[in-house]
Amino acid sequence: MSATAELRNLGGRGSTAKRQNKAAFWFLLPWFLGLFAITLGPMAASLALSFTDYNLLQPAEFNGLENFTRMLGDERLHQSLGVTFTYVLVSVPVQLGLALGLAILLDRGVRGLAFYRSMFYLPSLLGASVAIAVLWRMVFGADGLFNDGLALFGIEGRGWISEPETALGTLITLNVWTFGSPMVIFLAGLRQIPRMYYEAASVDGASRWRQFASVTLPLLTPIIFFNLVLQIIHAFQSFTQAFIVSGGTGGPADSTLFYTLYLYQRGFGNFDMGYASALAWLLLLIVGAFTAINFWASKYWVFYND
Amino acid sequence: MQRRLIFKGLGASAVALPGLAACGTGGGGDVELSDEPVTIRMTWWGADTRAELTDQAIAAFQKEHPNITVKGEFKDWAGYWDALATTTAANDSPDVIQMDELYLASYGDRGTLLDLADTSDFLDTSGFEAATLETGQIDGAQYAIPIGAGMLASVVNADLFAQYGVELPDDTTWTWDDYAAIANELTEKSGGAINGSGLTGGTDAGSIRYWARLHGNELYGENGDVTLDPAVLASLWEYNLGLAESGGIESAAQSVESQSAGIEGGSLATGKIAMGFGYNTQITPLLAASGADLRLLQLPGNAEAAANFIKPSMYWAVSSQSEHPAEAATLIDFLVNHEAAADILGTERGIPANPAMREHVAADLDEGGRLAVDYIESAAAGPAVVVTPPGGSGFDPMIQRYTQEVMFGERTPQEAAEAFIDELKSEIDAAA
Amino acid sequence: MTDTFAKTAPEATQPGPNPAPTRRSRSGFQPVRSIMKHALLILCVLVMLYPVLWMVVSSLRPNDVIFRDPSLLLNDLETGNYAEGWNAFADPFSVYLVNSSIVVLGAIVGNLVSCSMAAYAFARLEFTAKRWWFAIMLLTIMLPIHVIIVPQYVLFAQLGWVNTFLPLIVPKLLATDAFFVFLMVQFIRGVPIELDEAARIDGAGHPRIFAQIILPLMVPALATTAIFTFIWTWNDFFSQLIYLTDPDIYTVPLALRAFVDAQSGTNWGAALAMSVVSLVPIFLVFLFGQRFLLRGIATTGGK
C-alpha cells in the first residue's frame, strides 16, 4: 500500500505503546463490532460470489475465473469504464474548484453569508429525488431553459439531455450543481483554522493574499485532501442520478452508462449477480488504487498540524 | 411469522446463499387452509391509485375470510424487482406476487413460483379462456394467473388532425405506407410545429413482436429460443430512419426525451406528435394528461393480418416459498373471480382477463376504460405469443439502446440487428 | 456560467452607466466591488435555483399544465396537489415523515458517537497495525451496495430485523459510515496537539482529552457529519426499499417513488408537491444546523 507512508504519520506520539493499544481498542470497539459482525461477512460473500455463476434465485455455481475473463471482451463494461472515468476526471475537479472558490469568497466577510450558503446548498438536498429527472429535462431538454438562454445569444440549442454526445455533460453539470456539499465541508474547515495564526501573520505585516497563501491554504489542505478522496470515491460509485435521469437504462445509447449502473443492470436486471459481484471487486481495485495514489501524493502537499 | 432461513454458508462448490424450496409445499396434497389465523404478504408495483384500490379489495377479502390477514406492500416498478429478487434470494419472499410477462419465466423456470394446479381447490380458473391461461404457463405449469389484458394500439390525437386539416385514417384498411404518408402530411401541414408520429417501434418487446408477425416471423420460438430474423428487425429501423429523414417522425433526440418523460410528459400527451403507440389501457392517463380527443386505432396492417395479440398486463403468482399457499390462492381467487373485488379494482390493472369480470365492470366504465374495452373487443388478434424466456427480462432497455444507436446514426440497421440478436441470444443462453 | 462572469465584470466597474448605490458595505470594501460581488452571487443563486423554483411552482399547477410550462409564473394556484399527495396512500404523508425522522435521528446519533470515537483513535493514538486498519476502513466503503445487499439481507433476516428500522440504524451505531471517521480524523488533526499535551500534563487520560478538549473543538466536523447523515439518510432509497416491507413503516423516499408509475400513469402534481414537502425538513435542519458549522476554533478561541 502506498498509503502506508502517509498513514504512519497519522498518530500521536509519546506514551507507552501498550497503554495506547488498550485505549485505542476501546475507542474503536464500536467500529470493530461493525466490521466483524456486519461489514466483513457480506463483503466476503460478494467476493466468493464473484467466482460463481449466481442468478439470485438458484444456488450459486463455482465457475472459477470465468467472470473475470469475460470482462475482457465485454464492450458495455469498457463503455461504462470510459463514461465513469470521464465523469470522475471532469466533475470532481470542477465541483471541488467551485466549492473551494465560493467557500473562500463566502468566508471572507460577505454580508448575508447564511443566506448564500443555504441557497447554494439547497440543490444538494435534492440530489437523489425522483423530481430530478423532471427538473433536469426542464433545464436541458429541447424546450428547456438552457436552450432558451442560448437563444438570447442567437445560438441554436439541441436536446442536450437526449443526445449521446451531450447527455453525460448534463450529468456532470448535475453533479457540479450539488457543489454545496463539499462547500459546506470547506467552510467548516476554514472555521477550524485557529485565529492565532492569522494574528501572527498580520503582526508580520502579511497582505491578505499572503495570509491566504501562507496560512489559509496550507491549513485547509487536510480538508481539501478529504474532499478529494471522498468525491473521487463517490464519483466512481455514482449511481442514483444517472439511474433517475436515464430511467435506469444509462441511455441514450449507453452514453451515461455509469459503472455501478451497469453493475446493477447485470445483477438485478439480468439476474447475473455472480458477474456483478466480480464487477464490484474490480471497481474496488480501481477505487482503491486511486485512493492509495491519493494518499501517497498527499505527503507532498497536505500539511498537518500535529 | 418469522420465516426460518436456511443458510448453507460457503459450500464446497458453491456459495449457497439460501437456496430454494426450503419450505416448499411439495405437491397438491398438503395444500390446506389453516385452522389458525394466518397472515400472508402480498406485493405489487404501482402508484397511489392502485395502492388505494388494492387496500380496499384486501379489506373486502378480510371481511369474507376473518381468519386471514393480508399485508399489502406497494413499490415502484424498478424497486419492486430489486426487492423481489433480494427477498426471494434470501428465501423470504412475499406469498402473493404481482408478476410481469418479462419476468414470469425468470422466476417460474427457476422454481420460485408455485404451480397453481396444486392450489386448484382454492383458485378456480375455469372462468378463463384457455388461450388466456396459456399466457401464464411455462412447460405446462400454471405459474401465474393473468389479471388484465392489454393490446398494443395506435393512439391518435384527433384534435391535431382536425387542427391541421388531415383526415383521420381508416384503421380497417391502412398500411404502413399509408401511415408514413399521413405522418409526413401532418408534419408538413403543421409547418413543422408538430411531427406526425413518434417512433413506430423499437422501444419495447410488443412493437418488435408485432412487426415480426406482420412479416411472418416471431420474436421467440415455441421453446423460447430467439427466432427473430435480423432482416425483419433491420427493416423496422429502416422504416423509421426514412420517416425521420422526411420529418414524419420526431428526431432521435426528441424521441429519447419523450420516452424518458413517461406517459404524462411524453410527446403524445404534450401534443408534440399526433400519432403514437401505446397499450390500450394507457389511454386513461393519456387522456388525463393531454386533455385532447385521443382515439385508439388498430395498428397499420393489422385488420388484414391479425398479427396483434393480447398481452396480459400483469399476473398474480404464489411464491413457492410461501407457507400458506392455500390462503394465498384463496386471495387470488377472490381478486380475479369475485364481483365484489372487480367492483373495487375496476380496470386499474388492465381490462379484466376473466371474461365474466370484464362484462361485469363494462357497465360503469369511465371514458378511457370504455375506449380500452371497445378497442380490445374490436381489434383483430392472432394467437398468444410465447412467454419471454429467462434471460429476456432485460429486453426493453436492450432494444432501446440499439434503436438509439441506429437512430443517432451510430450503427447501420443491418449491423445493429445482427448485434442485437446475438446479444439477446447470449443472454438467453446464459440464463438457460 | 462563464458568460455571466465575463458579462458582469466590465459593466460593474464602469462608473457611468451603472450607478452604484452609495450605501457602504460593512466589510469595508469599496462599495462597487461589494455590489459586484453580490450581483454575481445573486445571479449564480438564481441560475442554480431555477430547477428548485420550477418544482415549487409546478407543485401548484394542475397536472395537465405541468409539463407544458417551463416558466416560473403562476396563473392560478392549485393547492389540491398538496392535499392529494398528503393523502395518496393508506397512511397520511406525515407517517412517512415521522418514519424517516426516526431513521435519520438514529443514524445521526449513531454516526456522531461511533465515528468520533473511532476518529480519535486514528488521529491521536498509536496502536498496532493502525495504517492497515485505516486502509481496511476505507476499503469497506468502496463496494457498491448492490452486491452487498443480498448477503446482508440474509444476515439481518436471521437476526429477525427485516421490516424494522434496525438494519438502517444499528450499522451507524457501529461506525460503518467510514467517510465520517475520515472526515473527523482530518479535523482532529487540525487541532493543535499542544492542547492535548497541556491536558495530559494536568493528568487527563484519553477519555477526558477526547470529551473535554477534542469534541468541543470539532463541533464544525460534528455538525457537518450530522447534516450529511441527515441528508444522505433522508434521501437513501435502496436499503430502505429492501428492509422496510410494511407500508406503515415506509419512509419518505419509498413513498415518493411509489408515486411514479411509467405504465399506468403518475400523478406528477402530487409527486412534486410531496417532494417539496419532503424538502422542507432537511432545509430547516440545514438552516438551523449551519450555525454550528461556525463554531470552530476561530470562534471558541484557541486560547
XYZ file of N, CA and C in Angstrom, chain C residues 23-235:
639
model
N -24.629 53.084 -0.493
C -24.542 52.506 0.845
C -23.214 51.742 1.004
N -22.544 52.040 2.067
C -21.228 51.457 2.275
C -21.385 50.077 2.912
N -20.653 49.153 2.395
C -20.778 47.812 2.978
C -19.949 47.730 4.241
N -20.409 46.942 5.171
C -19.806 46.899 6.481
C -18.422 46.254 6.447
N -18.203 45.438 5.442
C -16.935 44.730 5.431
C -15.780 45.645 5.060
N -16.106 46.861 4.692
C -15.045 47.823 4.487
C -14.468 47.812 3.083
N -15.038 46.996 2.177
C -14.571 47.013 0.790
C -15.128 48.230 0.096
N -14.577 48.530 -1.078
C -15.200 49.589 -1.850
C -16.594 49.108 -2.227
N -17.577 50.019 -2.215
C -18.957 49.602 -2.486
C -19.104 48.953 -3.856
N -18.389 49.443 -4.852
C -18.557 48.895 -6.196
C -18.187 47.423 -6.213
N -17.071 47.136 -5.608
C -16.632 45.740 -5.591
C -17.619 44.863 -4.846
N -18.109 45.412 -3.752
C -19.035 44.642 -2.934
C -20.323 44.366 -3.704
N -20.822 45.389 -4.375
C -22.070 45.206 -5.129
C -21.861 44.231 -6.277
N -20.711 44.363 -6.893
C -20.382 43.435 -7.974
C -20.430 41.993 -7.475
N -19.837 41.846 -6.303
C -19.784 40.512 -5.723
C -21.183 39.977 -5.464
N -22.026 40.854 -4.876
C -23.379 40.401 -4.567
C -24.190 40.148 -5.829
N -24.011 41.009 -6.819
C -24.741 40.808 -8.070
C -24.382 39.454 -8.660
N -23.099 39.159 -8.636
C -22.617 37.892 -9.164
C -23.213 36.722 -8.386
N -23.162 36.862 -7.067
C -23.666 35.774 -6.215
C -25.150 35.554 -6.441
N -25.890 36.657 -6.532
C -27.339 36.504 -6.685
C -27.681 35.899 -8.038
N -26.914 36.294 -9.046
C -27.125 35.697 -10.366
C -26.881 34.188 -10.311
N -25.776 33.800 -9.671
C -25.468 32.370 -9.513
C -26.616 31.671 -8.793
N -27.083 32.307 -7.717
C -28.157 31.690 -6.931
C -29.379 31.480 -7.808
N -29.732 32.508 -8.608
C -30.938 32.397 -9.424
C -30.815 31.266 -10.445
N -29.672 31.223 -11.107
C -29.473 30.176 -12.102
C -29.543 28.810 -11.440
N -28.882 28.709 -10.295
C -28.840 27.413 -9.629
C -30.192 26.981 -9.099
N -30.973 27.961 -8.688
C -32.222 27.592 -8.028
C -33.387 27.440 -8.989
N -33.156 27.752 -10.277
C -34.286 27.646 -11.199
C -34.999 26.286 -11.104
N -34.252 25.166 -11.155
C -34.970 23.889 -11.089
C -35.782 23.723 -9.814
N -35.219 24.187 -8.704
C -35.941 24.051 -7.436
C -37.203 24.910 -7.460
N -37.036 26.133 -7.954
C -38.199 27.021 -8.016
C -39.263 26.456 -8.949
N -38.799 25.904 -10.071
C -39.762 25.321 -11.013
C -40.551 24.203 -10.335
N -39.849 23.436 -9.516
C -40.524 22.343 -8.820
C -41.601 22.891 -7.889
N -41.249 23.926 -7.149
C -42.218 24.505 -6.216
C -43.415 25.065 -6.993
N -43.140 25.798 -8.060
C -44.218 26.394 -8.847
C -45.096 25.302 -9.469
N -44.437 24.271 -10.005
C -45.209 23.217 -10.676
C -46.072 22.431 -9.705
N -45.621 22.356 -8.473
C -46.437 21.635 -7.492
C -47.738 22.388 -7.233
N -47.809 23.614 -7.695
C -49.023 24.411 -7.522
C -49.794 24.557 -8.831
N -49.465 23.692 -9.801
C -50.159 23.746 -11.084
C -50.995 22.494 -11.278
N -52.060 22.607 -12.072
C -52.820 21.393 -12.403
C -51.953 20.437 -13.238
N -52.272 19.147 -13.135
C -51.456 18.120 -13.776
C -51.251 18.324 -15.270
N -52.286 18.794 -15.980
C -52.139 18.835 -17.435
C -51.406 20.082 -17.896
N -50.911 20.894 -16.961
C -50.130 22.068 -17.350
C -48.651 21.837 -17.082
N -48.376 21.026 -16.066
C -47.008 20.893 -15.550
C -45.955 20.758 -16.639
N -46.152 19.816 -17.545
C -45.082 19.534 -18.495
C -45.073 20.461 -19.701
N -46.030 21.367 -19.754
C -46.060 22.241 -20.913
C -45.608 23.636 -20.569
N -45.221 23.847 -19.318
C -44.901 25.207 -18.910
C -43.574 25.268 -18.166
N -42.510 25.667 -18.863
C -41.223 25.758 -18.173
C -41.054 27.067 -17.414
N -42.028 27.963 -17.474
C -41.856 29.269 -16.843
C -42.059 29.170 -15.334
N -41.760 30.262 -14.663
C -41.907 30.289 -13.207
C -43.118 31.110 -12.782
N -43.936 31.502 -13.778
C -45.081 32.336 -13.442
C -46.308 31.473 -13.194
N -46.995 31.781 -12.123
C -48.188 31.022 -11.773
C -49.420 31.805 -12.192
N -50.300 31.170 -12.961
C -51.528 31.860 -13.316
C -52.564 31.721 -12.209
N -52.876 30.472 -11.883
C -53.756 30.323 -10.730
C -53.227 29.210 -9.829
N -53.519 29.349 -8.576
C -52.962 28.473 -7.568
C -53.766 27.180 -7.453
N -53.091 26.057 -7.584
C -53.775 24.764 -7.471
C -53.200 24.061 -6.243
N -53.809 24.325 -5.103
C -53.243 23.748 -3.877
C -53.687 22.300 -3.684
N -54.592 21.846 -4.550
C -55.127 20.495 -4.410
C -54.073 19.418 -4.451
N -52.965 19.697 -5.167
C -51.914 18.696 -5.254
C -51.400 18.310 -3.870
N -51.338 19.300 -2.994
C -50.793 19.019 -1.665
C -51.722 18.117 -0.869
N -53.007 18.439 -0.921
C -53.971 17.602 -0.206
C -53.975 16.191 -0.789
N -53.940 16.137 -2.115
C -53.976 14.836 -2.778
C -52.741 14.007 -2.453
N -51.587 14.649 -2.522
C -50.344 13.935 -2.245
C -50.267 13.495 -0.804
N -50.707 14.360 0.076
C -50.634 14.059 1.507
C -51.440 12.803 1.819
N -52.581 12.652 1.161
C -53.465 11.522 1.466
C -53.451 10.447 0.386
N -52.398 10.409 -0.420
C -52.403 9.495 -1.562
C -52.389 8.034 -1.130
N -51.710 7.734 -0.070
C -51.588 6.333 0.344
C -52.405 6.089 1.608
N -52.439 4.836 2.019
C -53.276 4.465 3.158
C -52.929 5.301 4.388
N -51.633 5.576 4.576
C -51.231 6.432 5.680
C -51.050 7.852 5.160
N -51.390 8.842 5.976
C -51.081 10.212 5.548
C -49.570 10.390 5.437
N -49.159 11.361 4.652
C -47.736 11.530 4.384
C -46.947 11.793 5.664
N -47.621 12.311 6.680
C -46.923 12.593 7.936
C -46.300 11.328 8.518
N -46.953 10.176 8.286
C -46.401 8.922 8.796
C -45.023 8.667 8.195
N -44.896 8.928 6.883
C -43.602 8.696 6.242
C -42.560 9.694 6.732
N -43.018 10.922 6.978
C -42.087 11.918 7.504
C -41.586 11.499 8.880
N -42.510 11.006 9.705
C -42.106 10.574 11.049
C -41.157 9.375 10.956
N -41.507 8.407 10.121
C -40.636 7.234 9.984
C -39.238 7.635 9.526
N -39.191 8.508 8.531
C -37.887 8.966 8.058
C -37.132 9.663 9.184
N -37.859 10.448 9.970
C -37.204 11.171 11.051
C -36.595 10.210 12.069
N -37.325 9.125 12.368
C -36.791 8.149 13.331
C -35.484 7.562 12.806
N -35.518 7.140 11.548
C -34.312 6.547 10.965
C -33.174 7.561 10.970
N -33.496 8.785 10.567
C -32.466 9.821 10.474
C -31.880 10.125 11.847
N -32.747 10.241 12.836
C -32.276 10.567 14.182
C -31.345 9.475 14.699
N -31.781 8.229 14.531
C -30.941 7.114 14.970
C -29.601 7.133 14.260
N -29.645 7.391 12.968
C -28.404 7.384 12.196
C -27.472 8.506 12.635
N -28.035 9.670 12.933
C -27.190 10.806 13.335
C -26.518 10.515 14.679
N -27.320 10.083 15.645
C -26.750 9.775 16.959
C -25.660 8.715 16.800
N -25.994 7.683 16.048
C -25.028 6.602 15.852
C -23.741 7.107 15.240
N -23.853 7.864 14.172
C -22.647 8.341 13.499
C -21.831 9.277 14.379
N -22.508 10.168 15.097
C -21.770 11.130 15.914
C -20.960 10.411 16.983
N -21.596 9.468 17.664
C -20.910 8.787 18.761
C -19.809 7.880 18.230
N -20.186 6.964 17.351
C -19.228 5.922 16.984
C -18.110 6.464 16.086
N -18.450 7.359 15.177
C -17.414 7.853 14.266
C -16.416 8.753 14.982
N -16.907 9.560 15.930
C -15.961 10.443 16.611
C -15.008 9.631 17.484
N -15.525 8.557 18.086
C -14.638 7.701 18.888
C -13.555 7.080 18.011
N -13.998 6.472 16.903
C -13.019 5.830 16.013
C -12.025 6.866 15.491
N -12.540 8.062 15.174
C -11.661 9.088 14.616
C -10.603 9.505 15.630
N -10.985 9.594 16.899
C -9.995 9.965 17.915
C -8.864 8.939 17.934
N -9.240 7.676 17.888
C -8.210 6.627 17.921
C -7.274 6.771 16.727
N -7.836 6.988 15.551
C -6.989 7.059 14.361
C -6.155 8.344 14.331
N -6.678 9.409 14.897
C -5.967 10.673 14.793
C -4.956 10.872 15.912
N -5.220 10.345 17.096
C -4.395 10.721 18.235
C -3.686 9.550 18.915
N -4.067 8.329 18.596
C -3.456 7.198 19.302
C -2.564 6.405 18.359
N -1.556 5.811 18.965
C -0.656 4.948 18.202
C -0.988 3.521 18.598
N -1.340 2.696 17.638
C -1.640 1.305 18.008
C -1.231 0.367 16.887
N -1.239 -0.913 17.222
C -0.715 -1.919 16.312
C -1.459 -1.909 14.977
N -0.688 -1.937 13.928
C -1.228 -2.056 12.562
C -2.253 -0.965 12.247
N -2.023 0.205 12.811
C -3.011 1.274 12.612
C -3.266 1.552 11.136
N -2.196 1.671 10.365
C -2.393 2.045 8.971
C -3.179 0.991 8.209
N -3.032 -0.263 8.632
C -3.802 -1.310 7.961
C -5.280 -1.219 8.320
N -5.534 -0.972 9.589
C -6.935 -0.819 9.982
C -7.573 0.344 9.235
N -6.809 1.420 9.084
C -7.355 2.579 8.396
C -7.644 2.246 6.930
N -6.709 1.522 6.333
C -6.922 1.131 4.935
C -8.141 0.232 4.804
N -8.287 -0.702 5.734
C -9.454 -1.602 5.691
C -10.733 -0.789 5.826
N -10.681 0.186 6.714
C -11.872 1.012 6.916
C -12.290 1.701 5.613
N -11.295 2.234 4.909
C -11.638 2.897 3.649
C -12.126 1.894 2.605
N -11.530 0.703 2.624
C -11.946 -0.310 1.639
C -13.416 -0.692 1.812
N -13.880 -0.680 3.065
C -15.252 -1.145 3.282
C -16.289 -0.232 2.634
N -15.894 0.986 2.274
C -16.897 1.842 1.627
C -16.738 1.853 0.116
N -15.893 0.980 -0.401
C -15.645 1.018 -1.843
C -16.453 -0.013 -2.628
N -17.201 -0.864 -1.955
C -18.038 -1.821 -2.692
C -19.445 -1.242 -2.849
N -19.997 -1.301 -4.051
C -21.364 -0.798 -4.234
C -22.362 -1.643 -3.439
N -23.362 -0.981 -2.907
C -24.369 -1.638 -2.080
C -25.052 -2.797 -2.801
N -25.143 -2.704 -4.126
C -25.950 -3.687 -4.854
C -25.433 -5.115 -4.751
N -24.130 -5.275 -4.523
C -23.643 -6.649 -4.396
C -23.566 -7.062 -2.932
N -23.710 -6.110 -2.032
C -23.660 -6.416 -0.602
C -25.040 -6.779 -0.082
N -26.055 -6.268 -0.778
C -27.387 -6.262 -0.189
C -27.926 -7.672 0.064
N -27.683 -8.601 -0.858
C -28.289 -9.918 -0.679
C -27.705 -10.643 0.543
N -26.365 -10.779 0.641
C -25.844 -11.405 1.865
C -26.194 -10.621 3.129
N -26.241 -9.306 3.025
C -26.582 -8.514 4.203
C -28.040 -8.754 4.613
N -28.882 -8.898 3.610
C -30.291 -9.175 3.902
C -30.422 -10.503 4.646
N -29.666 -11.503 4.176
C -29.700 -12.815 4.826
C -29.323 -12.664 6.291
N -28.259 -11.879 6.518
C -27.780 -11.663 7.881
C -28.857 -11.020 8.749
N -29.430 -9.929 8.270
C -30.410 -9.215 9.078
C -31.702 -10.014 9.226
N -32.036 -10.805 8.208
C -33.233 -11.628 8.315
C -33.048 -12.682 9.396
N -31.824 -13.229 9.493
C -31.565 -14.213 10.542
C -31.696 -13.595 11.929
N -31.324 -12.330 12.013
C -31.447 -11.643 13.295
C -32.900 -11.226 13.560
N -33.762 -11.415 12.566
C -35.158 -11.013 12.732
C -35.362 -9.520 12.623
N -34.462 -8.850 11.925
C -34.520 -7.387 11.881
C -35.223 -6.852 10.641
N -35.555 -7.738 9.699
C -36.208 -7.236 8.497
C -37.558 -6.650 8.883
N -37.937 -5.593 8.170
C -39.176 -4.886 8.467
C -39.149 -4.161 9.810
N -37.936 -3.800 10.265
C -37.790 -2.869 11.378
C -36.771 -1.816 10.941
N -36.577 -0.815 11.780
C -35.590 0.212 11.439
C -34.165 -0.216 11.788
N -34.047 -1.350 12.484
C -32.718 -1.737 12.985
C -31.654 -1.855 11.897
N -31.949 -2.500 10.746
C -30.871 -2.604 9.730
C -30.412 -1.249 9.224
N -31.228 -0.228 9.422
C -30.865 1.099 8.928
C -30.134 1.917 9.991
N -30.305 1.542 11.253
C -29.735 2.349 12.338
C -28.525 1.684 12.982
N -28.655 0.388 13.279
C -27.571 -0.276 14.019
C -26.213 -0.145 13.332
N -26.130 -0.326 12.008
C -24.804 -0.156 11.379
C -24.188 1.214 11.643
N -25.019 2.240 11.769
C -24.477 3.571 12.029
C -23.904 3.653 13.436
N -24.548 2.953 14.356
C -24.027 2.929 15.725
C -22.675 2.234 15.772
N -22.377 1.472 14.734
C -21.131 0.710 14.715
C -20.154 1.299 13.696
N -20.283 2.578 13.441
C -19.274 3.327 12.678
C -19.011 2.753 11.290
N -20.058 2.217 10.641
C -19.817 1.677 9.300
C -19.759 2.783 8.234
N -20.145 3.993 8.594
C -20.008 5.106 7.640
C -18.596 5.682 7.739
N -17.676 5.017 7.118
C -16.267 5.358 7.312
C -15.909 6.755 6.816
N -16.726 7.293 5.914
C -16.470 8.647 5.436
C -16.337 9.625 6.592
N -17.226 9.463 7.553
C -17.258 10.437 8.640
C -16.089 10.237 9.589
N -15.662 8.991 9.734
C -14.465 8.757 10.537
C -13.296 9.514 9.901
N -13.177 9.350 8.617
C -12.099 10.012 7.882
C -12.211 11.533 8.010
N -13.428 12.043 7.836
C -13.642 13.488 7.959
C -13.181 13.984 9.327
N -13.594 13.257 10.358
C -13.262 13.705 11.715
C -11.773 13.562 11.988
N -11.160 12.530 11.436
C -9.706 12.393 11.591
C -9.032 13.649 11.043
N -9.470 14.084 9.877
C -8.853 15.260 9.273
C -9.042 16.492 10.149
N -10.206 16.598 10.765
C -10.452 17.761 11.612
C -9.644 17.692 12.902
N -9.624 16.508 13.515
C -8.887 16.388 14.782
C -7.417 16.715 14.564
N -6.928 16.315 13.397
C -5.517 16.596 13.149
C -5.253 18.081 12.950
N -6.319 18.841 12.754
C -6.157 20.286 12.669
C -6.136 20.951 14.033
N -6.494 20.208 15.059
C -6.466 20.752 16.423
C -5.024 20.703 16.919
N -4.482 21.817 17.350
C -3.079 21.820 17.787
C -2.835 20.781 18.880
N -1.796 19.981 18.694
C -1.505 18.898 19.636
C -1.103 19.450 20.995
N -0.681 20.716 21.008
C -0.266 21.313 22.291
C -1.420 21.294 23.294
N -2.629 21.414 22.786
C -3.771 21.413 23.699
C -3.881 20.076 24.424
N -3.691 18.967 23.660
C -3.712 17.638 24.278
C -2.628 17.534 25.333
N -1.449 18.015 24.922
C -0.319 17.813 25.818
C -0.484 18.606 27.101
N -1.051 19.786 26.968
C -1.309 20.580 28.172
C -2.252 19.835 29.101
N -3.280 19.233 28.510
C -4.243 18.494 29.331
C -3.590 17.269 29.958
N -2.709 16.632 29.179
C -2.061 15.434 29.687
C -1.184 15.784 30.901
N -0.535 16.924 30.813
C 0.283 17.361 31.946
C -0.603 17.569 33.170
N -1.833 18.017 32.924
C -2.786 18.171 34.026
C -3.326 16.837 34.512
N -2.882 15.753 33.891
C -3.279 14.426 34.351
C -4.502 13.856 33.671
N -4.899 14.410 32.549
C -6.086 13.894 31.867
C -5.743 12.649 31.050
N -6.646 11.668 31.107
C -6.473 10.477 30.268
C -7.150 10.691 28.931
N -7.089 9.651 28.091
C -7.666 9.795 26.757
C -9.159 10.077 26.765
N -9.942 9.392 27.602
C -11.371 9.716 27.585
C -11.626 11.185 27.881
N -10.851 11.742 28.822
C -11.088 13.137 29.169
C -10.606 14.075 28.073
N -9.456 13.770 27.517
C -8.971 14.617 26.409
C -9.985 14.611 25.281
N -10.486 13.410 24.989
C -11.478 13.261 23.911
C -12.725 14.090 24.213
N -13.242 13.924 25.419
C -14.532 14.537 25.738
C -14.409 16.040 25.986
N -13.300 16.450 26.602
C -13.242 17.850 27.031
C -12.427 18.750 26.109
N -11.498 18.179 25.399
C -10.680 19.015 24.505
C -11.122 18.867 23.057
N -11.105 17.625 22.597
C -11.307 17.399 21.164
C -12.754 17.652 20.746
N -13.691 17.035 21.423
C -15.092 17.156 20.991
C -15.557 18.607 20.873
N -15.314 19.433 21.900
C -15.787 20.823 21.757
C -15.129 21.544 20.587
N -13.902 21.173 20.294
C -13.204 21.877 19.220
C -13.580 21.362 17.836
N -14.235 20.219 17.784
C -14.599 19.721 16.452
C -16.103 19.813 16.197
N -16.733 20.763 16.825
C -18.168 20.954 16.582
C -18.478 21.144 15.099
N -17.673 21.908 14.355
C -17.988 22.022 12.923
C -17.982 20.663 12.221
N -17.039 19.817 12.604
C -16.997 18.498 11.973
C -18.205 17.670 12.376
N -18.586 17.791 13.646
C -19.766 17.045 14.100
C -21.017 17.572 13.408
N -21.096 18.887 13.263
C -22.261 19.459 12.584
C -22.291 19.012 11.128
N -21.117 19.018 10.500
C -21.055 18.542 9.119
C -21.539 17.104 9.036
N -21.050 16.282 9.940
C -21.461 14.878 9.948
C -22.968 14.754 10.134
N -23.490 15.522 11.074
C -24.925 15.421 11.333
C -25.725 15.846 10.104
N -25.311 16.953 9.508
C -26.052 17.456 8.348
C -25.986 16.455 7.190
N -24.798 15.921 6.972
C -24.658 14.967 5.870
C -25.398 13.666 6.142
N -25.287 13.196 7.360
C -26.018 11.975 7.694
C -27.510 12.191 7.473
N -27.960 13.359 7.890
C -29.378 13.675 7.717
C -29.756 13.580 6.241
N -29.006 14.256 5.412
C -29.390 14.330 4.004
C -29.258 12.981 3.312
N -28.146 12.309 3.578
C -27.953 11.022 2.904
C -29.003 10.005 3.334
N -29.295 10.002 4.631
C -30.283 9.035 5.104
C -31.678 9.417 4.621
N -31.962 10.699 4.659
C -33.274 11.186 4.219
C -33.515 10.823 2.757
N -32.458 10.855 1.962
C -32.599 10.567 0.530
C -32.284 9.127 0.168
